Amino acid sequence: MKILALDIATKTGFATDVASGVWDLKLKKGESNGMKLIRLNSKVREVVESLNIDLVAMERPAGLFKSAIITESELIGVVKLYCEEKNINYTEYSATEIKKFFTGKGNAKKVDMINEAKRRFPNMEIIDDNHADALALLELAKSDLK
């Protein structure tokens, strides 16, 4: 099964078996907020269609900052709608589930996730915590399929 893992935010971490990294959805001067949604939709569509993705794994929205939760929820909605339209399965995990699976601690810090990603993927440049989280999500989704 081919999986696309997404740590969705303005800087979205993504991971598949053949590629991973970070998509910067940041708005440029004069752009509407909807451009983030369009950018993410385009990126997801490109990866799903080029790699024949069967499952999209995402982190559930959560956090302390209302505006960030709203943005994240809108972006997740775009991915869910695309998956529904294309009949692609998707699943969501909480941040605690991802951290516990990857580091053994449900309250792991960003640096812990990055260090664990560097340990598990020594030949890969880990860009940031978004990238590390996407790699962790990919591994978690794979383990759930066994």
Short mmCIF file of N, CA and C in Angstrom, two decimals:
data_model
loop_
_atom_site.label_atom_id
_atom_site.label_comp_id
_atom_site.label_asym_id
_atom_site.label_seq_id
_atom_site.Cartn_x
_atom_site.Cartn_y
_atom_site.Cartn_z
N MET A 1 0.84 -1.18 0.00
CA MET A 1 0.00 0.00 0.00
C MET A 1 0.89 1.24 0.00
N LYS A 2 0.55 2.21 -0.84
CA LYS A 2 1.32 3.45 -0.95
C LYS A 2 0.67 4.52 -0.09
N ILE A 3 1.48 5.12 0.79
CA ILE A 3 0.98 6.07 1.78
C ILE A 3 1.62 7.44 1.57
N LEU A 4 0.79 8.48 1.74
CA LEU A 4 1.26 9.86 1.82
C LEU A 4 0.96 10.33 3.24
N ALA A 5 1.99 10.70 3.98
CA ALA A 5 1.83 11.20 5.34
C ALA A 5 1.99 12.71 5.32
N LEU A 6 1.08 13.40 6.01
CA LEU A 6 1.07 14.86 6.02
C LEU A 6 0.99 15.42 7.43
N ASP A 7 1.94 16.29 7.77
CA ASP A 7 1.86 17.08 8.99
C ASP A 7 1.43 18.47 8.52
N ILE A 8 0.12 18.70 8.54
CA ILE A 8 -0.47 19.84 7.85
C ILE A 8 -0.39 21.12 8.69
N ALA A 9 0.17 22.15 8.06
CA ALA A 9 0.27 23.49 8.64
C ALA A 9 0.73 24.41 7.51
N THR A 10 1.01 25.67 7.82
CA THR A 10 1.51 26.57 6.79
C THR A 10 2.80 26.01 6.19
N LYS A 11 3.61 25.38 7.02
CA LYS A 11 4.74 24.58 6.52
C LYS A 11 4.36 23.12 6.72
N THR A 12 3.92 22.50 5.65
CA THR A 12 3.40 21.13 5.70
C THR A 12 4.51 20.13 5.44
N GLY A 13 4.74 19.25 6.41
CA GLY A 13 5.67 18.15 6.22
C GLY A 13 4.97 17.05 5.45
N PHE A 14 5.68 16.44 4.51
CA PHE A 14 5.11 15.32 3.76
C PHE A 14 6.13 14.19 3.67
N ALA A 15 5.63 12.97 3.56
CA ALA A 15 6.53 11.82 3.43
C ALA A 15 5.82 10.70 2.69
N THR A 16 6.55 10.08 1.78
CA THR A 16 6.15 8.85 1.10
C THR A 16 7.37 7.94 1.15
N ASP A 17 7.24 6.77 0.56
CA ASP A 17 8.40 5.87 0.52
C ASP A 17 9.49 6.36 -0.43
N VAL A 18 9.15 7.28 -1.32
CA VAL A 18 10.15 7.72 -2.31
C VAL A 18 10.55 9.19 -2.19
N ALA A 19 9.81 9.97 -1.44
CA ALA A 19 10.13 11.40 -1.31
C ALA A 19 9.57 11.94 0.00
N SER A 20 10.24 12.96 0.52
CA SER A 20 9.74 13.63 1.72
C SER A 20 10.33 15.02 1.77
N GLY A 21 9.73 15.86 2.60
CA GLY A 21 10.22 17.21 2.74
C GLY A 21 9.17 18.11 3.35
N VAL A 22 9.21 19.39 2.96
CA VAL A 22 8.29 20.39 3.49
C VAL A 22 7.77 21.25 2.35
N TRP A 23 6.46 21.46 2.35
CA TRP A 23 5.83 22.38 1.41
C TRP A 23 5.54 23.67 2.15
N ASP A 24 6.03 24.80 1.65
CA ASP A 24 5.76 26.10 2.27
C ASP A 24 4.52 26.70 1.61
N LEU A 25 3.43 26.76 2.36
CA LEU A 25 2.17 27.29 1.85
C LEU A 25 1.96 28.76 2.20
N LYS A 26 3.00 29.40 2.72
CA LYS A 26 2.92 30.78 3.18
C LYS A 26 2.40 31.70 2.08
N LEU A 27 1.56 32.63 2.50
CA LEU A 27 0.98 33.58 1.56
C LEU A 27 2.02 34.61 1.12
N LYS A 28 1.93 34.98 -0.14
CA LYS A 28 2.75 36.06 -0.66
C LYS A 28 1.95 37.36 -0.56
N LYS A 29 2.63 38.46 -0.61
CA LYS A 29 1.97 39.76 -0.47
C LYS A 29 0.81 39.89 -1.46
N GLY A 30 -0.35 40.28 -0.93
CA GLY A 30 -1.53 40.50 -1.76
C GLY A 30 -2.38 39.27 -2.04
N GLU A 31 -1.94 38.10 -1.59
CA GLU A 31 -2.72 36.88 -1.83
C GLU A 31 -3.82 36.72 -0.78
N SER A 32 -4.90 36.10 -1.18
CA SER A 32 -5.98 35.80 -0.24
C SER A 32 -5.62 34.56 0.56
N ASN A 33 -6.29 34.38 1.70
CA ASN A 33 -6.05 33.21 2.54
C ASN A 33 -6.32 31.90 1.81
N GLY A 34 -7.20 31.94 0.82
CA GLY A 34 -7.52 30.74 0.07
C GLY A 34 -6.37 30.17 -0.73
N MET A 35 -5.33 30.96 -0.96
CA MET A 35 -4.19 30.47 -1.73
C MET A 35 -3.47 29.33 -1.01
N LYS A 36 -3.48 29.31 0.33
CA LYS A 36 -2.91 28.18 1.06
C LYS A 36 -3.64 26.89 0.69
N LEU A 37 -4.96 26.99 0.63
CA LEU A 37 -5.79 25.83 0.31
C LEU A 37 -5.51 25.35 -1.11
N ILE A 38 -5.39 26.29 -2.03
CA ILE A 38 -5.12 25.94 -3.43
C ILE A 38 -3.74 25.30 -3.55
N ARG A 39 -2.74 25.86 -2.87
CA ARG A 39 -1.38 25.31 -2.93
C ARG A 39 -1.35 23.88 -2.39
N LEU A 40 -1.98 23.67 -1.23
CA LEU A 40 -1.98 22.33 -0.64
C LEU A 40 -2.71 21.35 -1.55
N ASN A 41 -3.85 21.73 -2.07
CA ASN A 41 -4.61 20.86 -2.96
C ASN A 41 -3.76 20.45 -4.16
N SER A 42 -3.06 21.41 -4.73
CA SER A 42 -2.21 21.14 -5.89
C SER A 42 -1.08 20.16 -5.55
N LYS A 43 -0.43 20.38 -4.42
CA LYS A 43 0.68 19.51 -4.00
C LYS A 43 0.18 18.08 -3.73
N VAL A 44 -0.92 17.97 -2.99
CA VAL A 44 -1.46 16.65 -2.67
C VAL A 44 -1.86 15.93 -3.95
N ARG A 45 -2.57 16.62 -4.82
CA ARG A 45 -3.01 16.03 -6.09
C ARG A 45 -1.81 15.51 -6.89
N GLU A 46 -0.76 16.32 -6.97
CA GLU A 46 0.44 15.94 -7.73
C GLU A 46 1.06 14.65 -7.18
N VAL A 47 1.23 14.57 -5.86
CA VAL A 47 1.85 13.39 -5.25
C VAL A 47 0.94 12.17 -5.37
N VAL A 48 -0.32 12.34 -5.04
CA VAL A 48 -1.26 11.21 -5.07
C VAL A 48 -1.34 10.62 -6.48
N GLU A 49 -1.47 11.48 -7.47
CA GLU A 49 -1.62 11.00 -8.84
C GLU A 49 -0.33 10.44 -9.42
N SER A 50 0.81 11.05 -9.08
CA SER A 50 2.07 10.55 -9.65
C SER A 50 2.54 9.25 -8.98
N LEU A 51 2.18 9.04 -7.72
CA LEU A 51 2.64 7.85 -7.00
C LEU A 51 1.53 6.82 -6.77
N ASN A 52 0.33 7.10 -7.25
CA ASN A 52 -0.82 6.19 -7.04
C ASN A 52 -1.02 5.88 -5.56
N ILE A 53 -1.13 6.92 -4.76
CA ILE A 53 -1.29 6.79 -3.31
C ILE A 53 -2.62 6.13 -2.98
N ASP A 54 -2.58 5.19 -2.02
CA ASP A 54 -3.78 4.47 -1.57
C ASP A 54 -4.34 5.02 -0.26
N LEU A 55 -3.47 5.64 0.54
CA LEU A 55 -3.87 6.09 1.87
C LEU A 55 -3.15 7.39 2.20
N VAL A 56 -3.90 8.35 2.76
CA VAL A 56 -3.31 9.59 3.25
C VAL A 56 -3.45 9.59 4.77
N ALA A 57 -2.32 9.75 5.46
CA ALA A 57 -2.30 9.79 6.92
C ALA A 57 -1.99 11.23 7.35
N MET A 58 -2.79 11.75 8.30
CA MET A 58 -2.64 13.13 8.74
C MET A 58 -2.67 13.22 10.26
N GLU A 59 -2.11 14.32 10.76
CA GLU A 59 -2.22 14.62 12.18
C GLU A 59 -3.53 15.38 12.41
N ARG A 60 -4.27 14.99 13.45
CA ARG A 60 -5.50 15.70 13.80
C ARG A 60 -5.19 17.12 14.26
N PRO A 61 -6.07 18.07 13.95
CA PRO A 61 -5.81 19.44 14.41
C PRO A 61 -5.94 19.55 15.93
N ALA A 62 -5.03 20.30 16.51
CA ALA A 62 -5.04 20.55 17.95
C ALA A 62 -4.09 21.69 18.24
N GLY A 63 -4.18 22.25 19.42
CA GLY A 63 -3.25 23.30 19.79
C GLY A 63 -3.90 24.35 20.66
N LEU A 64 -3.11 25.34 21.00
CA LEU A 64 -3.57 26.40 21.90
C LEU A 64 -4.04 27.64 21.17
N PHE A 65 -3.62 27.81 19.94
CA PHE A 65 -3.89 29.06 19.23
C PHE A 65 -5.04 28.89 18.24
N LYS A 66 -6.11 29.60 18.51
CA LYS A 66 -7.35 29.48 17.74
C LYS A 66 -7.11 29.68 16.24
N SER A 67 -6.38 30.70 15.86
CA SER A 67 -6.18 30.98 14.43
C SER A 67 -5.41 29.86 13.74
N ALA A 68 -4.44 29.27 14.44
CA ALA A 68 -3.67 28.17 13.86
C ALA A 68 -4.56 26.93 13.69
N ILE A 69 -5.43 26.67 14.66
CA ILE A 69 -6.33 25.52 14.58
C ILE A 69 -7.31 25.71 13.42
N ILE A 70 -7.79 26.91 13.24
CA ILE A 70 -8.72 27.18 12.14
C ILE A 70 -8.03 26.95 10.80
N THR A 71 -6.84 27.50 10.63
CA THR A 71 -6.09 27.33 9.38
C THR A 71 -5.82 25.85 9.12
N GLU A 72 -5.34 25.15 10.14
CA GLU A 72 -5.03 23.73 10.01
C GLU A 72 -6.28 22.93 9.65
N SER A 73 -7.40 23.24 10.28
CA SER A 73 -8.65 22.54 10.00
C SER A 73 -9.12 22.77 8.56
N GLU A 74 -8.97 23.99 8.09
CA GLU A 74 -9.34 24.29 6.70
C GLU A 74 -8.48 23.48 5.73
N LEU A 75 -7.18 23.44 6.00
CA LEU A 75 -6.26 22.69 5.13
C LEU A 75 -6.58 21.20 5.15
N ILE A 76 -6.88 20.67 6.33
CA ILE A 76 -7.24 19.25 6.45
C ILE A 76 -8.53 18.99 5.68
N GLY A 77 -9.47 19.92 5.75
CA GLY A 77 -10.72 19.79 5.00
C GLY A 77 -10.49 19.67 3.50
N VAL A 78 -9.53 20.43 2.98
CA VAL A 78 -9.19 20.36 1.56
C VAL A 78 -8.69 18.96 1.21
N VAL A 79 -7.82 18.42 2.06
CA VAL A 79 -7.27 17.08 1.80
C VAL A 79 -8.37 16.02 1.89
N LYS A 80 -9.23 16.11 2.89
CA LYS A 80 -10.33 15.15 3.03
C LYS A 80 -11.27 15.20 1.83
N LEU A 81 -11.61 16.41 1.38
CA LEU A 81 -12.50 16.55 0.23
C LEU A 81 -11.87 15.91 -1.01
N TYR A 82 -10.58 16.17 -1.24
CA TYR A 82 -9.89 15.57 -2.37
C TYR A 82 -9.92 14.05 -2.27
N CYS A 83 -9.63 13.52 -1.08
CA CYS A 83 -9.63 12.07 -0.88
C CYS A 83 -11.02 11.48 -1.13
N GLU A 84 -12.04 12.14 -0.65
CA GLU A 84 -13.41 11.66 -0.86
C GLU A 84 -13.75 11.65 -2.35
N GLU A 85 -13.39 12.72 -3.05
CA GLU A 85 -13.68 12.81 -4.49
C GLU A 85 -12.96 11.73 -5.29
N LYS A 86 -11.76 11.36 -4.85
CA LYS A 86 -10.95 10.38 -5.58
C LYS A 86 -11.04 8.98 -4.98
N ASN A 87 -11.88 8.83 -3.97
CA ASN A 87 -12.07 7.53 -3.32
C ASN A 87 -10.76 6.97 -2.75
N ILE A 88 -10.02 7.85 -2.07
CA ILE A 88 -8.76 7.48 -1.43
C ILE A 88 -9.00 7.44 0.07
N ASN A 89 -8.55 6.38 0.70
CA ASN A 89 -8.70 6.26 2.15
C ASN A 89 -7.81 7.27 2.85
N TYR A 90 -8.25 7.73 4.02
CA TYR A 90 -7.43 8.61 4.84
C TYR A 90 -7.65 8.27 6.31
N THR A 91 -6.65 8.59 7.10
CA THR A 91 -6.71 8.33 8.53
C THR A 91 -6.03 9.48 9.26
N GLU A 92 -6.40 9.65 10.54
CA GLU A 92 -5.83 10.72 11.34
C GLU A 92 -5.32 10.17 12.66
N TYR A 93 -4.27 10.80 13.16
CA TYR A 93 -3.67 10.44 14.44
C TYR A 93 -3.49 11.70 15.27
N SER A 94 -3.57 11.56 16.57
CA SER A 94 -3.29 12.70 17.44
C SER A 94 -1.79 12.89 17.55
N ALA A 95 -1.39 14.10 17.93
CA ALA A 95 0.03 14.39 18.12
C ALA A 95 0.63 13.46 19.16
N THR A 96 -0.13 13.19 20.21
CA THR A 96 0.35 12.30 21.28
C THR A 96 0.61 10.89 20.75
N GLU A 97 -0.31 10.38 19.93
CA GLU A 97 -0.11 9.04 19.34
C GLU A 97 1.16 8.99 18.50
N ILE A 98 1.36 10.01 17.69
CA ILE A 98 2.52 10.05 16.80
C ILE A 98 3.81 10.12 17.61
N LYS A 99 3.85 11.00 18.59
CA LYS A 99 5.05 11.17 19.41
C LYS A 99 5.36 9.90 20.21
N LYS A 100 4.34 9.30 20.79
CA LYS A 100 4.55 8.08 21.58
C LYS A 100 5.08 6.95 20.70
N PHE A 101 4.50 6.79 19.53
CA PHE A 101 4.95 5.75 18.61
C PHE A 101 6.41 5.97 18.21
N PHE A 102 6.76 7.21 17.90
CA PHE A 102 8.06 7.50 17.32
C PHE A 102 9.18 7.60 18.35
N THR A 103 8.89 8.20 19.51
CA THR A 103 9.94 8.43 20.51
C THR A 103 9.75 7.64 21.79
N GLY A 104 8.54 7.09 21.98
CA GLY A 104 8.24 6.41 23.23
C GLY A 104 7.66 7.33 24.28
N LYS A 105 7.61 8.65 23.96
CA LYS A 105 7.05 9.64 24.89
C LYS A 105 5.95 10.44 24.18
N GLY A 106 4.75 10.40 24.74
CA GLY A 106 3.63 11.12 24.14
C GLY A 106 3.75 12.63 24.24
N ASN A 107 4.65 13.09 25.10
CA ASN A 107 4.84 14.54 25.26
C ASN A 107 6.21 14.99 24.71
N ALA A 108 6.74 14.24 23.76
CA ALA A 108 8.05 14.56 23.18
C ALA A 108 8.04 15.98 22.60
N LYS A 109 9.15 16.63 22.70
CA LYS A 109 9.32 17.99 22.16
C LYS A 109 9.72 17.90 20.69
N LYS A 110 9.66 19.05 20.01
CA LYS A 110 10.04 19.10 18.59
C LYS A 110 11.45 18.58 18.38
N VAL A 111 12.37 18.98 19.24
CA VAL A 111 13.76 18.54 19.10
C VAL A 111 13.88 17.02 19.25
N ASP A 112 13.05 16.42 20.11
CA ASP A 112 13.06 14.97 20.28
C ASP A 112 12.63 14.27 18.99
N MET A 113 11.61 14.84 18.33
CA MET A 113 11.13 14.26 17.07
C MET A 113 12.19 14.38 15.98
N ILE A 114 12.84 15.53 15.93
CA ILE A 114 13.90 15.73 14.93
C ILE A 114 15.06 14.77 15.19
N ASN A 115 15.48 14.65 16.44
CA ASN A 115 16.59 13.74 16.77
C ASN A 115 16.25 12.29 16.46
N GLU A 116 15.03 11.89 16.72
CA GLU A 116 14.62 10.51 16.41
C GLU A 116 14.58 10.29 14.91
N ALA A 117 14.12 11.27 14.16
CA ALA A 117 14.10 11.16 12.70
C ALA A 117 15.53 11.05 12.17
N LYS A 118 16.44 11.83 12.72
CA LYS A 118 17.84 11.74 12.30
C LYS A 118 18.42 10.37 12.63
N ARG A 119 18.03 9.81 13.77
CA ARG A 119 18.52 8.49 14.16
C ARG A 119 17.98 7.40 13.22
N ARG A 120 16.69 7.48 12.91
CA ARG A 120 16.05 6.45 12.06
C ARG A 120 16.41 6.60 10.59
N PHE A 121 16.69 7.82 10.17
CA PHE A 121 16.97 8.10 8.76
C PHE A 121 18.31 8.82 8.64
N PRO A 122 19.41 8.12 8.95
CA PRO A 122 20.72 8.77 9.02
C PRO A 122 21.22 9.34 7.70
N ASN A 123 20.73 8.84 6.59
CA ASN A 123 21.19 9.32 5.28
C ASN A 123 20.30 10.41 4.71
N MET A 124 19.38 10.91 5.52
CA MET A 124 18.43 11.92 5.06
C MET A 124 18.64 13.23 5.82
N GLU A 125 18.56 14.33 5.10
CA GLU A 125 18.60 15.63 5.77
C GLU A 125 17.20 15.92 6.30
N ILE A 126 17.06 16.02 7.61
CA ILE A 126 15.78 16.33 8.22
C ILE A 126 15.66 17.85 8.23
N ILE A 127 14.69 18.37 7.49
CA ILE A 127 14.57 19.82 7.28
C ILE A 127 14.14 20.55 8.55
N ASP A 128 13.12 20.04 9.20
CA ASP A 128 12.60 20.68 10.41
C ASP A 128 11.64 19.72 11.12
N ASP A 129 10.97 20.22 12.14
CA ASP A 129 10.06 19.36 12.90
C ASP A 129 8.86 18.90 12.06
N ASN A 130 8.43 19.69 11.09
CA ASN A 130 7.33 19.29 10.22
C ASN A 130 7.72 18.06 9.38
N HIS A 131 8.92 18.08 8.88
CA HIS A 131 9.45 16.96 8.11
C HIS A 131 9.57 15.72 9.00
N ALA A 132 10.11 15.91 10.19
CA ALA A 132 10.26 14.80 11.14
C ALA A 132 8.89 14.21 11.49
N ASP A 133 7.91 15.07 11.73
CA ASP A 133 6.57 14.59 12.07
C ASP A 133 5.94 13.80 10.92
N ALA A 134 6.16 14.25 9.69
CA ALA A 134 5.61 13.52 8.54
C ALA A 134 6.26 12.15 8.41
N LEU A 135 7.56 12.07 8.64
CA LEU A 135 8.24 10.77 8.60
C LEU A 135 7.71 9.86 9.71
N ALA A 136 7.47 10.42 10.89
CA ALA A 136 6.91 9.64 12.00
C ALA A 136 5.52 9.14 11.65
N LEU A 137 4.71 10.00 11.06
CA LEU A 137 3.36 9.62 10.64
C LEU A 137 3.39 8.49 9.61
N LEU A 138 4.32 8.57 8.68
CA LEU A 138 4.45 7.52 7.67
C LEU A 138 4.76 6.19 8.34
N GLU A 139 5.70 6.19 9.26
CA GLU A 139 6.07 4.97 9.96
C GLU A 139 4.89 4.43 10.79
N LEU A 140 4.16 5.31 11.45
CA LEU A 140 3.00 4.90 12.25
C LEU A 140 1.92 4.29 11.36
N ALA A 141 1.61 4.94 10.26
CA ALA A 141 0.59 4.41 9.34
C ALA A 141 1.00 3.05 8.80
N LYS A 142 2.27 2.89 8.46
CA LYS A 142 2.77 1.59 7.98
C LYS A 142 2.59 0.52 9.06
N SER A 143 2.93 0.87 10.29
CA SER A 143 2.83 -0.12 11.38
C SER A 143 1.39 -0.53 11.63
N ASP A 144 0.45 0.37 11.41
CA ASP A 144 -0.97 0.04 11.60
C ASP A 144 -1.48 -0.89 10.52
N LEU A 145 -0.80 -0.96 9.38
CA LEU A 145 -1.24 -1.82 8.30
C LEU A 145 -0.73 -3.25 8.42
N LYS A 146 0.21 -3.46 9.33
CA LYS A 146 0.80 -4.81 9.50
C LYS A 146 -0.14 -5.73 10.20
#
